[in-house]
CSV table of N, CA and C in Angstrom, one decimal:
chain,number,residue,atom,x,y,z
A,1,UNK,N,-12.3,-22.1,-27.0
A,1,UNK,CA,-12.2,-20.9,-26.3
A,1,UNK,C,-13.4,-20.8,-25.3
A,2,UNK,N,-13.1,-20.2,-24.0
A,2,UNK,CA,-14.1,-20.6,-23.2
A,2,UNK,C,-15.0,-19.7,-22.9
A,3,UNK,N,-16.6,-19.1,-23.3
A,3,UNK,CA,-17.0,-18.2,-22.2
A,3,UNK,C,-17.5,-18.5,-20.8
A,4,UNK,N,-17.9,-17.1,-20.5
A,4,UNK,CA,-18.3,-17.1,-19.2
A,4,UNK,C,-19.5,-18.1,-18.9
A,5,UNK,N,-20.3,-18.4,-19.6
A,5,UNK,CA,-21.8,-19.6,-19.7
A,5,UNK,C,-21.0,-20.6,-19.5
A,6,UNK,N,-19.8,-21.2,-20.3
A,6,UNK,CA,-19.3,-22.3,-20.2
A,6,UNK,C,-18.4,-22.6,-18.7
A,7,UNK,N,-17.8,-21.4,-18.3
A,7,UNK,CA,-17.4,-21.3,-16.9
A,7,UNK,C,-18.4,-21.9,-16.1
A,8,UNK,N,-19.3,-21.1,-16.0
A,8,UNK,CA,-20.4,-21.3,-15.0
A,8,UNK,C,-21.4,-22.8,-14.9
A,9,UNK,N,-21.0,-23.5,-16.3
A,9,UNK,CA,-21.5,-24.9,-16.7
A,9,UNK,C,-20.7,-25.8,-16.0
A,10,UNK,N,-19.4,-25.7,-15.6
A,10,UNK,CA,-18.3,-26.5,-15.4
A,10,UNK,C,-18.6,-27.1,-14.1
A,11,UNK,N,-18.9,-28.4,-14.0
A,11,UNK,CA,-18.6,-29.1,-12.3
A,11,UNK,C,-17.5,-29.5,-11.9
A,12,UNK,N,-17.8,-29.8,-10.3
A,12,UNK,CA,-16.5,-30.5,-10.2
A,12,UNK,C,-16.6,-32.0,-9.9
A,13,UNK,N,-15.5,-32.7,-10.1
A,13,UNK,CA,-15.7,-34.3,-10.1
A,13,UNK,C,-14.8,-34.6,-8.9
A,14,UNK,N,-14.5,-35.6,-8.1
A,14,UNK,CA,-13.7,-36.3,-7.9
A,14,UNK,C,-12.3,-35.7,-7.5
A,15,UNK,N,-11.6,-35.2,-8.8
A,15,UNK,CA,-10.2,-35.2,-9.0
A,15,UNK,C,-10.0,-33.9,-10.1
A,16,UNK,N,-9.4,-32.9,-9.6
A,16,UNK,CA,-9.1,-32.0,-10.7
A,16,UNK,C,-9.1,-32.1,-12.0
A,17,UNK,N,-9.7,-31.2,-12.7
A,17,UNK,CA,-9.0,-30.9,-14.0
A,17,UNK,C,-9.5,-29.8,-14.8
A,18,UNK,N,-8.6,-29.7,-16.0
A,18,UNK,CA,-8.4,-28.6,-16.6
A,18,UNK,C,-9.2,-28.3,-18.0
A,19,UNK,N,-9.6,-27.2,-18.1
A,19,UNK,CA,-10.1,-27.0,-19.5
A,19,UNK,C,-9.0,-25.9,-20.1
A,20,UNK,N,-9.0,-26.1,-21.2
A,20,UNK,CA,-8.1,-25.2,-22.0
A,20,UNK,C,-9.0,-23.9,-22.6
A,21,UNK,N,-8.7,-22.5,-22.3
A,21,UNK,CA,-9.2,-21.9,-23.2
A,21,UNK,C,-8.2,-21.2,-23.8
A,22,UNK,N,-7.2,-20.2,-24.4
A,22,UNK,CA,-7.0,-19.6,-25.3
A,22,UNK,C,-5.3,-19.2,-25.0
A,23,UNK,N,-4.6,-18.8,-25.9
A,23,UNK,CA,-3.4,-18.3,-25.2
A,23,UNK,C,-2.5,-19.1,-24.2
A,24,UNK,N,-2.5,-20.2,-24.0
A,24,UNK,CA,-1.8,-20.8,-22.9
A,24,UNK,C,-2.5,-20.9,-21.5
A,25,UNK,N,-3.6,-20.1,-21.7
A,25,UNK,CA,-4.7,-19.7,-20.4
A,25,UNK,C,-5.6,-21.3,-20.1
A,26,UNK,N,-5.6,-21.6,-18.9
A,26,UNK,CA,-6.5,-22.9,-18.7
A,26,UNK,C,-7.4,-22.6,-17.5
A,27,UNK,N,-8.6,-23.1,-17.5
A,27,UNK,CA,-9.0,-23.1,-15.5
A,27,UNK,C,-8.8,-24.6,-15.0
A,28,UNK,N,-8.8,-24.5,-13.7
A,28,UNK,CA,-8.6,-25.8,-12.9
A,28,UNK,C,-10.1,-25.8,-12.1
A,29,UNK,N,-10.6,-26.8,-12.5
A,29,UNK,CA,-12.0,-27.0,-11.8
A,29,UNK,C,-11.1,-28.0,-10.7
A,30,UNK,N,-11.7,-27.5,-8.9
A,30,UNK,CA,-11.2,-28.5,-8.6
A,30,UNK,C,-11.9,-29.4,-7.5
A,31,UNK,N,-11.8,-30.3,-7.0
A,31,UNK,CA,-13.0,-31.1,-6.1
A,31,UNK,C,-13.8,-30.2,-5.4
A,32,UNK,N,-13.6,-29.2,-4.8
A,32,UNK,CA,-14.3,-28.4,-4.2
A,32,UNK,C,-15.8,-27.3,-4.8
A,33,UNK,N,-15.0,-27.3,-5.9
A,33,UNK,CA,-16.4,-26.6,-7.1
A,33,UNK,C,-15.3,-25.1,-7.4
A,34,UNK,N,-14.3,-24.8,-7.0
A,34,UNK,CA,-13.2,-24.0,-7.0
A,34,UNK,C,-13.2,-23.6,-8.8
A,35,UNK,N,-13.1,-22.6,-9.1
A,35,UNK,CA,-12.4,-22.4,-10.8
A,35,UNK,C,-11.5,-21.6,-10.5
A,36,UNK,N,-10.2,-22.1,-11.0
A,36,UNK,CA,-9.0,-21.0,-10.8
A,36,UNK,C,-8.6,-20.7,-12.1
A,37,UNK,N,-8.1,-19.1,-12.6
A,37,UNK,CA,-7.7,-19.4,-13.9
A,37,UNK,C,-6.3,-19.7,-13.6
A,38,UNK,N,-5.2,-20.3,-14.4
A,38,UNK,CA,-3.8,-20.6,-14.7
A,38,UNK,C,-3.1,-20.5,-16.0
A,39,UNK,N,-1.5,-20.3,-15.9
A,39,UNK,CA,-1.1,-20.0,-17.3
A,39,UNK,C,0.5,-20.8,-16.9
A,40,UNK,N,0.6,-21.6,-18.0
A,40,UNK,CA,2.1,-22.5,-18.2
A,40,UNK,C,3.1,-22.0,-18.7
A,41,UNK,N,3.9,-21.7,-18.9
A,41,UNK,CA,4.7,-21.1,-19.7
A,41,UNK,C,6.3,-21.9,-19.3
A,42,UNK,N,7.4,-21.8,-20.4
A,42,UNK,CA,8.8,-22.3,-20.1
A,42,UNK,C,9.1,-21.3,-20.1
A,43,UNK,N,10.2,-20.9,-18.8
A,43,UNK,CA,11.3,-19.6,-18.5
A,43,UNK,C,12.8,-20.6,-18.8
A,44,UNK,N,14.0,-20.2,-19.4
A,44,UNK,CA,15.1,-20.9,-19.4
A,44,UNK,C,15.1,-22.3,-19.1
A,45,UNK,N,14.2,-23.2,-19.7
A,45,UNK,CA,14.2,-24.8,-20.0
A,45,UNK,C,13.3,-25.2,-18.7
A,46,UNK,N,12.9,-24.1,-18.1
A,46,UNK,CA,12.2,-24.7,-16.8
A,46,UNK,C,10.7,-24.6,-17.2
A,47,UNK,N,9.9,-25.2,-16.7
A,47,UNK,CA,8.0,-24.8,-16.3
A,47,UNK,C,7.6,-24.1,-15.3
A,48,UNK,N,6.8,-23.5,-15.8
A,48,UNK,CA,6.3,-22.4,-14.2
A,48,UNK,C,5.3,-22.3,-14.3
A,49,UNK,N,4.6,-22.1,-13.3
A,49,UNK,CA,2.9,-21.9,-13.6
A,49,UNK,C,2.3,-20.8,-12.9
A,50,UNK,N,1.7,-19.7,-13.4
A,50,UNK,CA,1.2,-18.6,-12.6
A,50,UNK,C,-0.1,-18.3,-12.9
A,51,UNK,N,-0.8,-19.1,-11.6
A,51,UNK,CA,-1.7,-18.7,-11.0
A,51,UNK,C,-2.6,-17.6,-11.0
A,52,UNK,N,-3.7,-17.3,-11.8
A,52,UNK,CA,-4.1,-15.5,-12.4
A,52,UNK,C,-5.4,-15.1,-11.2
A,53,UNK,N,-5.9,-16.3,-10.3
A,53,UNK,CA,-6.8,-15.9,-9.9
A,53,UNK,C,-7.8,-16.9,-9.8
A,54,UNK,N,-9.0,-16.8,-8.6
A,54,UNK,CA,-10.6,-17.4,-8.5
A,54,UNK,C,-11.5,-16.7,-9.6
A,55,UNK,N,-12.1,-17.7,-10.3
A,55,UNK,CA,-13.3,-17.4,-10.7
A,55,UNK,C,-14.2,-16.8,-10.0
A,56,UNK,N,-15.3,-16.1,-10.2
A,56,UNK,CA,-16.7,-16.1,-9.4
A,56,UNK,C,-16.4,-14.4,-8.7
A,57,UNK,N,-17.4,-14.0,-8.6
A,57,UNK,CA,-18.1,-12.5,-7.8
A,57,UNK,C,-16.8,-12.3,-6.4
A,58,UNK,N,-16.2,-13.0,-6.1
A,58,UNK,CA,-14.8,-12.1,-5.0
A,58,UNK,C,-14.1,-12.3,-6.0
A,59,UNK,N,-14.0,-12.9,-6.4
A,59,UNK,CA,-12.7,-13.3,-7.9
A,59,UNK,C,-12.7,-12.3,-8.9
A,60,UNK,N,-12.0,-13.2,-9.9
A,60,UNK,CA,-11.9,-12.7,-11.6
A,60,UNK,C,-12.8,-12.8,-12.6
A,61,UNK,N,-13.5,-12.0,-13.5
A,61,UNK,CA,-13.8,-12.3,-14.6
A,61,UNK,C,-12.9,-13.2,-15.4
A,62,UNK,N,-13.6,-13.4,-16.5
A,62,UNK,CA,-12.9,-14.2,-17.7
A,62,UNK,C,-12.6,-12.8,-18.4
A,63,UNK,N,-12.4,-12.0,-18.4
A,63,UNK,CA,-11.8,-10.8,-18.9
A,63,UNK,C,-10.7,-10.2,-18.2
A,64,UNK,N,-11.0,-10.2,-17.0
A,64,UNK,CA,-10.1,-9.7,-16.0
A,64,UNK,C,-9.0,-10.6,-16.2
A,65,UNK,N,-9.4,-11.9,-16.2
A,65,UNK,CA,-8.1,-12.7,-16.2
A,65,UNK,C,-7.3,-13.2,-17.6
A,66,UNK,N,-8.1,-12.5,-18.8
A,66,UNK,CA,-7.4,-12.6,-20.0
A,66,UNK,C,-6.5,-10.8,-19.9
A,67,UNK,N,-7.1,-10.1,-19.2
A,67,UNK,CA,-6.0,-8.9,-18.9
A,67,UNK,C,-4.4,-9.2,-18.2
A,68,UNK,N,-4.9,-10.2,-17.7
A,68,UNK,CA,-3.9,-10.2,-16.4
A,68,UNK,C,-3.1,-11.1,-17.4
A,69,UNK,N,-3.5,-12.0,-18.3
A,69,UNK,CA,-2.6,-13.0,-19.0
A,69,UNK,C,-1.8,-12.0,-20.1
A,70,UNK,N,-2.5,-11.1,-20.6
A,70,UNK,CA,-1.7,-10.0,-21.5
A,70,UNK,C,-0.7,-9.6,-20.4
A,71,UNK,N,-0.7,-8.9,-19.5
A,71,UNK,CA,0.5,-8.4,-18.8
A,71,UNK,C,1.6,-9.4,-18.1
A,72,UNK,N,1.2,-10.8,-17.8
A,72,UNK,CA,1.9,-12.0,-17.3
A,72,UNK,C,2.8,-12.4,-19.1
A,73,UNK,N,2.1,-12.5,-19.9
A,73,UNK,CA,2.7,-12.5,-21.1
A,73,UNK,C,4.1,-11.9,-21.5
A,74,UNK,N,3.8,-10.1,-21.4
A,74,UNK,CA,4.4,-9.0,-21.3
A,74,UNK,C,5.7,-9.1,-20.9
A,75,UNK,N,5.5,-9.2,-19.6
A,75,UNK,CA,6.8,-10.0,-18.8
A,75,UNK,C,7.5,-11.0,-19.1
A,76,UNK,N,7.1,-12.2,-19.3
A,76,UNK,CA,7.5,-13.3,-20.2
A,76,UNK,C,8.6,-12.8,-21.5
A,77,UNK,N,8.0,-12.1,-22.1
A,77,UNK,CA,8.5,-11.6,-23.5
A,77,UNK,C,9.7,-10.8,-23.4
A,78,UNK,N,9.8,-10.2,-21.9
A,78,UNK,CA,11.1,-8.8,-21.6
A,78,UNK,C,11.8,-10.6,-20.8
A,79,UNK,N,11.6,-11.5,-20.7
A,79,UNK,CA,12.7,-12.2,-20.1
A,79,UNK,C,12.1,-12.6,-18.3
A,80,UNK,N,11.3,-12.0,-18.2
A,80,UNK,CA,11.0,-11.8,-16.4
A,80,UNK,C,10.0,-13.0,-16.0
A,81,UNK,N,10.1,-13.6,-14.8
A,81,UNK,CA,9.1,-14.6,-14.6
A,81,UNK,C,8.2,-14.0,-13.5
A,82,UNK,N,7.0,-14.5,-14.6
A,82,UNK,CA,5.6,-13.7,-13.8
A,82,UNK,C,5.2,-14.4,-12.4
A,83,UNK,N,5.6,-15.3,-12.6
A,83,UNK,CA,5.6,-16.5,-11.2
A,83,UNK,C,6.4,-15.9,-9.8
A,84,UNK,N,7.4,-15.8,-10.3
A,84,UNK,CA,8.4,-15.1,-9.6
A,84,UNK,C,7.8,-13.6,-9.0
A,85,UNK,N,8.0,-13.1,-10.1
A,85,UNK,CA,7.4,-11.6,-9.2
A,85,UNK,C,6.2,-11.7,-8.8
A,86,UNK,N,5.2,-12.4,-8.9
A,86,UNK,CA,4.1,-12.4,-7.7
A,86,UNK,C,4.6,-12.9,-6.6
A,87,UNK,N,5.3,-14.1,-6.5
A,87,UNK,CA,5.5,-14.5,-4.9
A,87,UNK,C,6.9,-13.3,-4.4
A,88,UNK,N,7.1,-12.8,-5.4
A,88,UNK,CA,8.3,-11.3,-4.5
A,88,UNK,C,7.2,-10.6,-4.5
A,89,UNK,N,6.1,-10.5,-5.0
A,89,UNK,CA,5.3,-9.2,-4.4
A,89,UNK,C,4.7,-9.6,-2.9
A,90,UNK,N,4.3,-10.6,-3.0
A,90,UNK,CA,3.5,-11.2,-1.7
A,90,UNK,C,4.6,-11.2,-0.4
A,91,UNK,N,5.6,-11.5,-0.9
A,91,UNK,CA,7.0,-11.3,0.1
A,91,UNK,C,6.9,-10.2,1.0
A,92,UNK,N,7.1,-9.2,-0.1
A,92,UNK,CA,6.8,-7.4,-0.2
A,92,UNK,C,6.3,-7.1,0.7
A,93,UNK,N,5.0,-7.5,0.7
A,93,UNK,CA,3.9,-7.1,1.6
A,93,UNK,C,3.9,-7.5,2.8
A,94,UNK,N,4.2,-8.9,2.9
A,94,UNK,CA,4.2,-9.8,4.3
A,94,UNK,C,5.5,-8.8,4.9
A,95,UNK,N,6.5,-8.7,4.7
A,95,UNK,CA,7.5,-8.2,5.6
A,95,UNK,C,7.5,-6.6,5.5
A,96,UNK,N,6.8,-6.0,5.2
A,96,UNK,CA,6.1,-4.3,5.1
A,96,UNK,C,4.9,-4.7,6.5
A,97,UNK,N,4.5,-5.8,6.3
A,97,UNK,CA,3.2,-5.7,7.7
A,97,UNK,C,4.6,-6.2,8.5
A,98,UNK,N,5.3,-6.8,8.9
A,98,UNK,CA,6.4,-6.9,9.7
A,98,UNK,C,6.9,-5.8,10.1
A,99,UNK,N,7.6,-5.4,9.3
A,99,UNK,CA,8.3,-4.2,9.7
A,99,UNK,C,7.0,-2.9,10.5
A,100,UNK,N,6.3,-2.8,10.0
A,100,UNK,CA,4.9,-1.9,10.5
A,100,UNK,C,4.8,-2.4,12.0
A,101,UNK,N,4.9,-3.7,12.4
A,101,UNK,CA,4.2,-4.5,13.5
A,101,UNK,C,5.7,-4.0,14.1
A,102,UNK,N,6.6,-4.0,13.8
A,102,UNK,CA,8.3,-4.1,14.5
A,102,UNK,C,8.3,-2.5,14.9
A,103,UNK,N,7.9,-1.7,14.0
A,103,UNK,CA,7.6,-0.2,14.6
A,103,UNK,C,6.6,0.4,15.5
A,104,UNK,N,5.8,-0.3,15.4
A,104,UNK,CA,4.4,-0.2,16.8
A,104,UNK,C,5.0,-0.4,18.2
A,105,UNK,N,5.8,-1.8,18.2
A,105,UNK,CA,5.7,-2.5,19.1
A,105,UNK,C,7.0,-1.3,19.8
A,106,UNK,N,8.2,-0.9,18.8
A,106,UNK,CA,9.2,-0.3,19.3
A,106,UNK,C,8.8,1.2,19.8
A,107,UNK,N,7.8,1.6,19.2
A,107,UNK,CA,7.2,2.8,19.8
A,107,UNK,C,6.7,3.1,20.9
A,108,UNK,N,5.6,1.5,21.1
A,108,UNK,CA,4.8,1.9,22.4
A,108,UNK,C,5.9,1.8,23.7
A,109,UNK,N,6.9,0.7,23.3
A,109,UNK,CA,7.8,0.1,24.5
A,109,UNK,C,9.0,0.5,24.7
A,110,UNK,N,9.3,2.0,24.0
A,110,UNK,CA,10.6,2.9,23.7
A,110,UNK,C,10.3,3.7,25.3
A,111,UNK,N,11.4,4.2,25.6
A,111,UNK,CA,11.3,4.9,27.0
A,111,UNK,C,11.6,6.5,26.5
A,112,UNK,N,10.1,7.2,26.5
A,112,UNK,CA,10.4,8.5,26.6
A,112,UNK,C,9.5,9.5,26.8
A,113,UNK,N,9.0,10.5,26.6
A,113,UNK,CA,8.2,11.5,27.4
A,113,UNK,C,6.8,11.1,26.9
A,114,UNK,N,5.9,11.3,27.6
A,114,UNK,CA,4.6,11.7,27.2
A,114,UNK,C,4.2,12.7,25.5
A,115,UNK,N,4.7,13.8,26.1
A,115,UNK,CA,4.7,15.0,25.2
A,115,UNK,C,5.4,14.4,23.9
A,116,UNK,N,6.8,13.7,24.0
A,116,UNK,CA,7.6,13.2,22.5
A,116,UNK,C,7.2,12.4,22.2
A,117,UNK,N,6.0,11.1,23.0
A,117,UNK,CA,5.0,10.3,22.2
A,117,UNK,C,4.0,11.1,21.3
A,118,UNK,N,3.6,11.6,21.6
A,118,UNK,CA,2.4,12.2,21.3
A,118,UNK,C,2.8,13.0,20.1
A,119,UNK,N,3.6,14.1,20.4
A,119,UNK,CA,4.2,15.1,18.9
A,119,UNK,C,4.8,13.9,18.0
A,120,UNK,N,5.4,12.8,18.1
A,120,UNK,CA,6.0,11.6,17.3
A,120,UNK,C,5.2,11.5,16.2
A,121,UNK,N,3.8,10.6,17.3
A,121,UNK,CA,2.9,10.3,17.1
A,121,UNK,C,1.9,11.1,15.6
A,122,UNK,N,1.9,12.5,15.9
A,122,UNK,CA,1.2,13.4,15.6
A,122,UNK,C,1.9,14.0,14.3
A,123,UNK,N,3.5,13.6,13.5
A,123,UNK,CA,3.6,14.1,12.4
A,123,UNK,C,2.6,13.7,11.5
């Protein structure tokens, strides 16, 4: 099981690799000096791997990212792939800043009064 002293101990070599700590939970040290945590799991005969996060002060704790493996778990257990619904959340968001950028652009370059920009503008 890994703590946080042992995180912080960890180098990087050459060529990725992995330490195991708890739960299915592993980090990937990787050439760069990178710690990511990660979690393996089989959905319907397949492998998937979801990705929980960076180590380090912008990153995750080693607590944060044993939270996040309880609720990636969670999912798991109702049948849902945690893999999956993070890259549909990221989807989510990318095409929400789309559509946002699609409605700017249609506003500024729509033909109509001063005054109906402005009160538009202004709900």
């Amino acid at each position: 099981m890994l703590t946080d002293t042992a995180i912080k101990a960890l180098k990087s070599q050459k060529k990725l690799y992995k330490v195991s700590d708890r739960d299915g939970m592993y980090v990937v040290v990787q050439p760069s000096g990178a710690i990511v945590f990660r979690y393996d799991y089989r959905l319907n005969g397949r492998r998937e791997t979801l990705t929980l996060g960076r180590y380090g002060p912008e990153g995750l704790s080693l607590a944060r990212a044993r939270e996040k493996l309880i609720d990636a778990k969670r999912a798991f257990s109702e049948g849902r792939s945690p893999a999956q619904e993070k890259q549909h959340d990221k989807r989510r968001l990318k095409e929400a800043k789309r559509f946002g950028e699609f409605g700017e652009k249609w506003f500024q370059e729509s033909r109509m009064a001063e005054s109906t920009r402005h009160a538009t503008l202004h709900l």
